Coordinates of N, CA and C in Angstrom, one line a residue:
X214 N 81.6 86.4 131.5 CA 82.6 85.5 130.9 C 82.2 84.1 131.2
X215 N 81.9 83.7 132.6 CA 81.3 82.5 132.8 C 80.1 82.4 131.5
X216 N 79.2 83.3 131.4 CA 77.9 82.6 130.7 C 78.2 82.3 128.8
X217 N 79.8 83.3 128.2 CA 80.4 82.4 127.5 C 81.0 81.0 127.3
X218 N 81.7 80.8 128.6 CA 82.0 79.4 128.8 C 81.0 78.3 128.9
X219 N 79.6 78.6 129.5 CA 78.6 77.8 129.5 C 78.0 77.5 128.2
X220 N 77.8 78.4 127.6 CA 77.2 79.1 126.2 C 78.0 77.9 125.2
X221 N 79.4 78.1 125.5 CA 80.6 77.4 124.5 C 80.3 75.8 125.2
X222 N 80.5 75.5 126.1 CA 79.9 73.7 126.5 C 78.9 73.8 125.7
X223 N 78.0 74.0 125.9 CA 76.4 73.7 125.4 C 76.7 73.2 123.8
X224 N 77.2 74.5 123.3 CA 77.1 74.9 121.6 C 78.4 73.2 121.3
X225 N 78.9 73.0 122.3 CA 80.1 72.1 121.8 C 79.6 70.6 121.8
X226 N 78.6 70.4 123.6 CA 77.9 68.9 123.2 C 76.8 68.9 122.4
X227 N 75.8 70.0 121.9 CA 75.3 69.5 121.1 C 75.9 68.9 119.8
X228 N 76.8 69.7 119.0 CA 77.4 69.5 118.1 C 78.4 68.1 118.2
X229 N 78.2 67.8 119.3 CA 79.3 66.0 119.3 C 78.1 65.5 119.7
X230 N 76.7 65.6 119.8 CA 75.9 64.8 119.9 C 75.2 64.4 118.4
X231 N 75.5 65.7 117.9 CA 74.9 65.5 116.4 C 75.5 64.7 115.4
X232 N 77.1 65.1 116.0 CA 77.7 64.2 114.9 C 77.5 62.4 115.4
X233 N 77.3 62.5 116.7 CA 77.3 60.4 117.0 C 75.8 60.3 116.4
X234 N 74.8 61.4 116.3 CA 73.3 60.5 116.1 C 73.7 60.2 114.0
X235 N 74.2 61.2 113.7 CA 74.3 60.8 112.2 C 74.5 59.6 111.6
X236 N 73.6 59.4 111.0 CA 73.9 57.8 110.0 C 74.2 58.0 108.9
X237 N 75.0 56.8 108.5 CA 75.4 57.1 107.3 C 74.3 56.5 106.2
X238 N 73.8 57.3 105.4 CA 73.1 57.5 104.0 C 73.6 56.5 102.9
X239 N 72.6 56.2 102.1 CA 73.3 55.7 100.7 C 73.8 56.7 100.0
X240 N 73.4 58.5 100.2 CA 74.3 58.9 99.4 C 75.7 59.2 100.3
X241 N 76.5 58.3 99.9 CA 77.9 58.2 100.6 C 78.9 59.9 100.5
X242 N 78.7 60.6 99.6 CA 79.4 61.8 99.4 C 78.6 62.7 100.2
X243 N 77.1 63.0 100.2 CA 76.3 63.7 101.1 C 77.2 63.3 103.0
X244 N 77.1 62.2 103.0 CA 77.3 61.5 104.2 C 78.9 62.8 105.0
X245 N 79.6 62.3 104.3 CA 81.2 63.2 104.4 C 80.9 63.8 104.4
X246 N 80.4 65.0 103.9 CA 80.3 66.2 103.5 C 79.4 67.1 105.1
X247 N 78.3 66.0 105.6 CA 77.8 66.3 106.3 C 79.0 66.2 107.8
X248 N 79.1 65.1 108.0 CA 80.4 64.9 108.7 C 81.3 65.8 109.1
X249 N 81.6 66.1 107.8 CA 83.1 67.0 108.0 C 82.5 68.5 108.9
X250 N 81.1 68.8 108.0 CA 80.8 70.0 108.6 C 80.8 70.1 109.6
X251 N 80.0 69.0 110.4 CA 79.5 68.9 111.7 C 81.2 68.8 113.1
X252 N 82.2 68.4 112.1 CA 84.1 68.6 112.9 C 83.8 69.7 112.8
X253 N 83.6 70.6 111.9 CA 84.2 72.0 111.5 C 83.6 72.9 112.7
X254 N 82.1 72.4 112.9 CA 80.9 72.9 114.0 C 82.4 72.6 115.4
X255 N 82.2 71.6 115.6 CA 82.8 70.6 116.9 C 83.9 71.4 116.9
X256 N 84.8 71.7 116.1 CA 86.4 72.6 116.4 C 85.7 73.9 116.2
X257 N 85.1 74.7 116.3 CA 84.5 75.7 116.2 C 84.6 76.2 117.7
X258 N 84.0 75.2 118.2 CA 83.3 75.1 119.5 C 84.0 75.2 120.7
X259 N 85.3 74.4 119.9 CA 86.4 73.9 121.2 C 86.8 75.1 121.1
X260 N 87.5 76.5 119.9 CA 88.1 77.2 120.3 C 87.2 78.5 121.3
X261 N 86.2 78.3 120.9 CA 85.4 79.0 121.5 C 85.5 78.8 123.3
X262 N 85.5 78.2 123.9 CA 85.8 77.3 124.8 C 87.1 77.9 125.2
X263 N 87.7 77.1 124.9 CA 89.3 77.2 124.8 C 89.1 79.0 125.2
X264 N 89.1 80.2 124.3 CA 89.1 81.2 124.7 C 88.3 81.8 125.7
X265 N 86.9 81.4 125.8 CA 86.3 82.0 127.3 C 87.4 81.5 128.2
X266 N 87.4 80.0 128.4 CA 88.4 80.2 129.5 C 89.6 80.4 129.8
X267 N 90.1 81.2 128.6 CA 91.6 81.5 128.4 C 91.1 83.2 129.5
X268 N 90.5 83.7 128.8 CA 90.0 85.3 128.8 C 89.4 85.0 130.5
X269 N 88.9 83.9 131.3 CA 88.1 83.8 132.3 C 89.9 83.7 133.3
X270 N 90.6 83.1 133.2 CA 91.5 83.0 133.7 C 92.3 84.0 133.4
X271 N 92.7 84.9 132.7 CA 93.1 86.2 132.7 C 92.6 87.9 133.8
X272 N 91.1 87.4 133.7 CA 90.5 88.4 134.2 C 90.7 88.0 136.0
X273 N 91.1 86.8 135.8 CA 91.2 86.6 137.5 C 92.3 86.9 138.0
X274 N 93.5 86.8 137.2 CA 94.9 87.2 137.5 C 94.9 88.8 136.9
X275 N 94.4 89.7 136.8 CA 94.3 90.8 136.8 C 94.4 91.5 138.1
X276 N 95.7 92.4 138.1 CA 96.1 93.3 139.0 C 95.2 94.8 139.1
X277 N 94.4 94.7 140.2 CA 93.6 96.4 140.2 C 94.1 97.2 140.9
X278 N 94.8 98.2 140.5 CA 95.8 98.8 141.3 C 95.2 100.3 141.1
X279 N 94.2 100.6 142.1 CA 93.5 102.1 142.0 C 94.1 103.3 142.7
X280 N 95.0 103.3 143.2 CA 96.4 104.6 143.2 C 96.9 104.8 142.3
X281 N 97.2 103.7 140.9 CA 97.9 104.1 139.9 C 97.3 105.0 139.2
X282 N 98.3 106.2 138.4 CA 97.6 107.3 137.4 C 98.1 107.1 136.2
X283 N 99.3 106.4 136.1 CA 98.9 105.6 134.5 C 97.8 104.2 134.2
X284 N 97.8 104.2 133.1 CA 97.1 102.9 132.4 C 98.6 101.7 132.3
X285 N 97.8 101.2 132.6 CA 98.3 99.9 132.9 C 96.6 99.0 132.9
X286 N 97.5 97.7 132.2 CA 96.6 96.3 132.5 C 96.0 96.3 133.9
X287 N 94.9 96.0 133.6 CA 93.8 96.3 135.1 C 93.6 97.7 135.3
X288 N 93.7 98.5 134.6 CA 93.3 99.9 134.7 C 91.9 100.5 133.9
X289 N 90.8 101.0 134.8 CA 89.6 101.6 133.8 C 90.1 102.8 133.8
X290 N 90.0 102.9 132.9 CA 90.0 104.5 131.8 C 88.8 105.3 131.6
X291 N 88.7 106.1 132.1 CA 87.6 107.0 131.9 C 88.4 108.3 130.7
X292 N 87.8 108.5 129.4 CA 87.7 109.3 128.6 C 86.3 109.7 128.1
X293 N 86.8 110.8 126.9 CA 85.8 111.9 126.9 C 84.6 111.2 125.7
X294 N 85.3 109.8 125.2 CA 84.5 109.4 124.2 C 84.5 107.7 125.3
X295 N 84.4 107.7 125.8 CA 83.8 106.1 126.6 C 84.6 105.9 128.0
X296 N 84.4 104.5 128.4 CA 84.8 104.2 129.5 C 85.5 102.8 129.6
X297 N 86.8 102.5 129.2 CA 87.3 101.4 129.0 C 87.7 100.5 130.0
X298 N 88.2 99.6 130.2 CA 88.6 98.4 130.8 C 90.0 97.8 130.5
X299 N 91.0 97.9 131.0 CA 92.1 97.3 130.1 C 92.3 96.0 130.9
X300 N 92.0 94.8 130.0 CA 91.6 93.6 130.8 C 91.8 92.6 129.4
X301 N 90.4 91.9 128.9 CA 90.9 91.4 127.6 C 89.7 91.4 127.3
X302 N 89.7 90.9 125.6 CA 89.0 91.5 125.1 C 87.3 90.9 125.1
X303 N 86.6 91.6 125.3 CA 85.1 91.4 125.9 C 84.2 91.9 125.8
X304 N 84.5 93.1 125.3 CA 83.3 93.6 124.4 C 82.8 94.8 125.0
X305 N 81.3 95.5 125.0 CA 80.7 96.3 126.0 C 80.4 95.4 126.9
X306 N 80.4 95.9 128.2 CA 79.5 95.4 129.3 C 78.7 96.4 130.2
X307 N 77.7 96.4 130.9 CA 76.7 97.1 131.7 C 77.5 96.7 132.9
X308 N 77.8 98.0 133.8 CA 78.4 97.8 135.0 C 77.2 98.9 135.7
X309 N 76.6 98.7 136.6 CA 75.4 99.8 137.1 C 74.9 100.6 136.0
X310 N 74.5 100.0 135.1 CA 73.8 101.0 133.8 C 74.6 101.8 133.1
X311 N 76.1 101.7 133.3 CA 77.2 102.5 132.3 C 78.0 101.2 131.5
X312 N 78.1 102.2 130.5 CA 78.7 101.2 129.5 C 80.0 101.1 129.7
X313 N 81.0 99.8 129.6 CA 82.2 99.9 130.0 C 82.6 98.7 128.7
X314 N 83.9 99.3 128.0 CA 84.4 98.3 126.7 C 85.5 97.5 127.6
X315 N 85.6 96.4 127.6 CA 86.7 95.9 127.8 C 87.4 95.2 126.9
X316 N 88.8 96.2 126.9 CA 89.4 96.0 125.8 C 91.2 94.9 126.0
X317 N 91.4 94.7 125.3 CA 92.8 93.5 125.8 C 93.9 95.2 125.1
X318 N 95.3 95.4 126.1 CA 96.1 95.8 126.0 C 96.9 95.6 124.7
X319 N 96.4 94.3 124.1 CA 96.9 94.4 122.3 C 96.4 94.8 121.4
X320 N 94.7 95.1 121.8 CA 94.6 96.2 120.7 C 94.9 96.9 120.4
X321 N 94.0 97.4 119.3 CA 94.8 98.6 118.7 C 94.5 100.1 119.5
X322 N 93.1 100.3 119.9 CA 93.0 101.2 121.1 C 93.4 100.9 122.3
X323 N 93.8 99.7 123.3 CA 94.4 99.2 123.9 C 96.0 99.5 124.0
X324 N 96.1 99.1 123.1 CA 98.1 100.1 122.9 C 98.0 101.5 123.1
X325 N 97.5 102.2 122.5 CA 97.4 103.4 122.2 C 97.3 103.9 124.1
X326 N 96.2 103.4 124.5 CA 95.6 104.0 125.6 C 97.0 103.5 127.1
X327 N 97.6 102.6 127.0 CA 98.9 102.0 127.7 C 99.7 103.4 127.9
X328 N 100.1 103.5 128.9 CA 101.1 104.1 129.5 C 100.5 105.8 129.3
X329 N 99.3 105.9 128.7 CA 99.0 107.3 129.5 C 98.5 107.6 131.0
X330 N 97.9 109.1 131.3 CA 97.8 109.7 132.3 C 96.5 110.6 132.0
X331 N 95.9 110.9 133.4 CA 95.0 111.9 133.0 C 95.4 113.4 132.3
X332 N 94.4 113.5 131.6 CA 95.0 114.8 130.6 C 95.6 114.5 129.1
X333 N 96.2 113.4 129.4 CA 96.5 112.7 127.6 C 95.7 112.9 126.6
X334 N 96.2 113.0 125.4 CA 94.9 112.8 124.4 C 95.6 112.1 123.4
X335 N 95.2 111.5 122.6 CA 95.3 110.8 121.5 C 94.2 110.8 120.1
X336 N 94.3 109.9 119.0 CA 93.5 110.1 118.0 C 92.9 108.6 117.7
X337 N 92.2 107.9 117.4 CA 91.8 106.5 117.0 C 90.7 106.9 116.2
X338 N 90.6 106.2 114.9 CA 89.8 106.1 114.1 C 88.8 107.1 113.6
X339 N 90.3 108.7 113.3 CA 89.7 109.8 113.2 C 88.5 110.3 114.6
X340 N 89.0 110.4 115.9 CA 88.4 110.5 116.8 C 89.1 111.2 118.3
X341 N 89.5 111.9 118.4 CA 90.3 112.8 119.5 C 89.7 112.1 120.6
X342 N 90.8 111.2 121.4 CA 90.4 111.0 123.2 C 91.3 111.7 124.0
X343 N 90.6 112.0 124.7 CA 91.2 112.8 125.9 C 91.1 111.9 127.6
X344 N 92.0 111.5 128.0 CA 92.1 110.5 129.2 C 91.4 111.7 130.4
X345 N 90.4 111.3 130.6 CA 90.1 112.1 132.1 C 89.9 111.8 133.4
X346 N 90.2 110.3 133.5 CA 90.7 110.3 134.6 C 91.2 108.4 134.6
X347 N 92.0 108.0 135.7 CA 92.5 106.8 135.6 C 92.1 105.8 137.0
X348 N 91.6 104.4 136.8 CA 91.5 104.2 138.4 C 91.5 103.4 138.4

């Protein structure tokens, strides 16, 4: 998550560096056109930003509560088709060479997977999961 946030500065001062080196041109419409892109770059960037550190400050206020046997937020999920994270949303990650999705509790497998138990099963995207264990 940090090397998003880093990733998101970087991608954001180049793009406000690019827009202050731009000169303006005699072709005056090329000029704006380039401009505007280079805001569009610049607000690109910010939300980019804006959300690593939304999602970095989430993950830190995350409750890991490993006696619980339901899913709940802060709960990994081990099933028979992967190994989830209920946290926000993040993608795969490599935790000791296993793959772990972490997923935000508003998805749509995220909902689904909320307030089970080991032994649950459910269906997502024509796909039978079966919860086998919670921690």
């Amino acid at each position: 998550m940090e090397q998003r946030i880093q990733t998101a500065e970087v991608a954001l001062q180049q793009a406000r560096e690019a827009s202050n080196d731009d000169t303006k041109s005699s072709a005056g419409d090329k000029y704006e056109t380039s401009r505007e892109m280079m805001q569009q770059d610049i607000d690109r960037n910010k939300r980019l930003l804006m959300d690593a550190q939304e999602n970095l400050r989430l993950l830190k206020v995350i409750e890991i509560n490993p006696d619980s046997e339901i899913v709940k937020h802060g709960s990994l999920v081990y099933t028979n088709n992967g190994t989830f994270y209920i946290s926000v949303s993040a993608g795969q990650l490599t935790v000791d060479g296993k793959a772990i999705f972490a997923i935000s509790p508003s998805s749509p497998i995220g909902k689904l997977l909320l307030d089970k138990k080991k032994g649950d099963a459910f269906s997502f995207n024509d796909k039978k999961f079966v919860v086998e264990a919670v921690a």
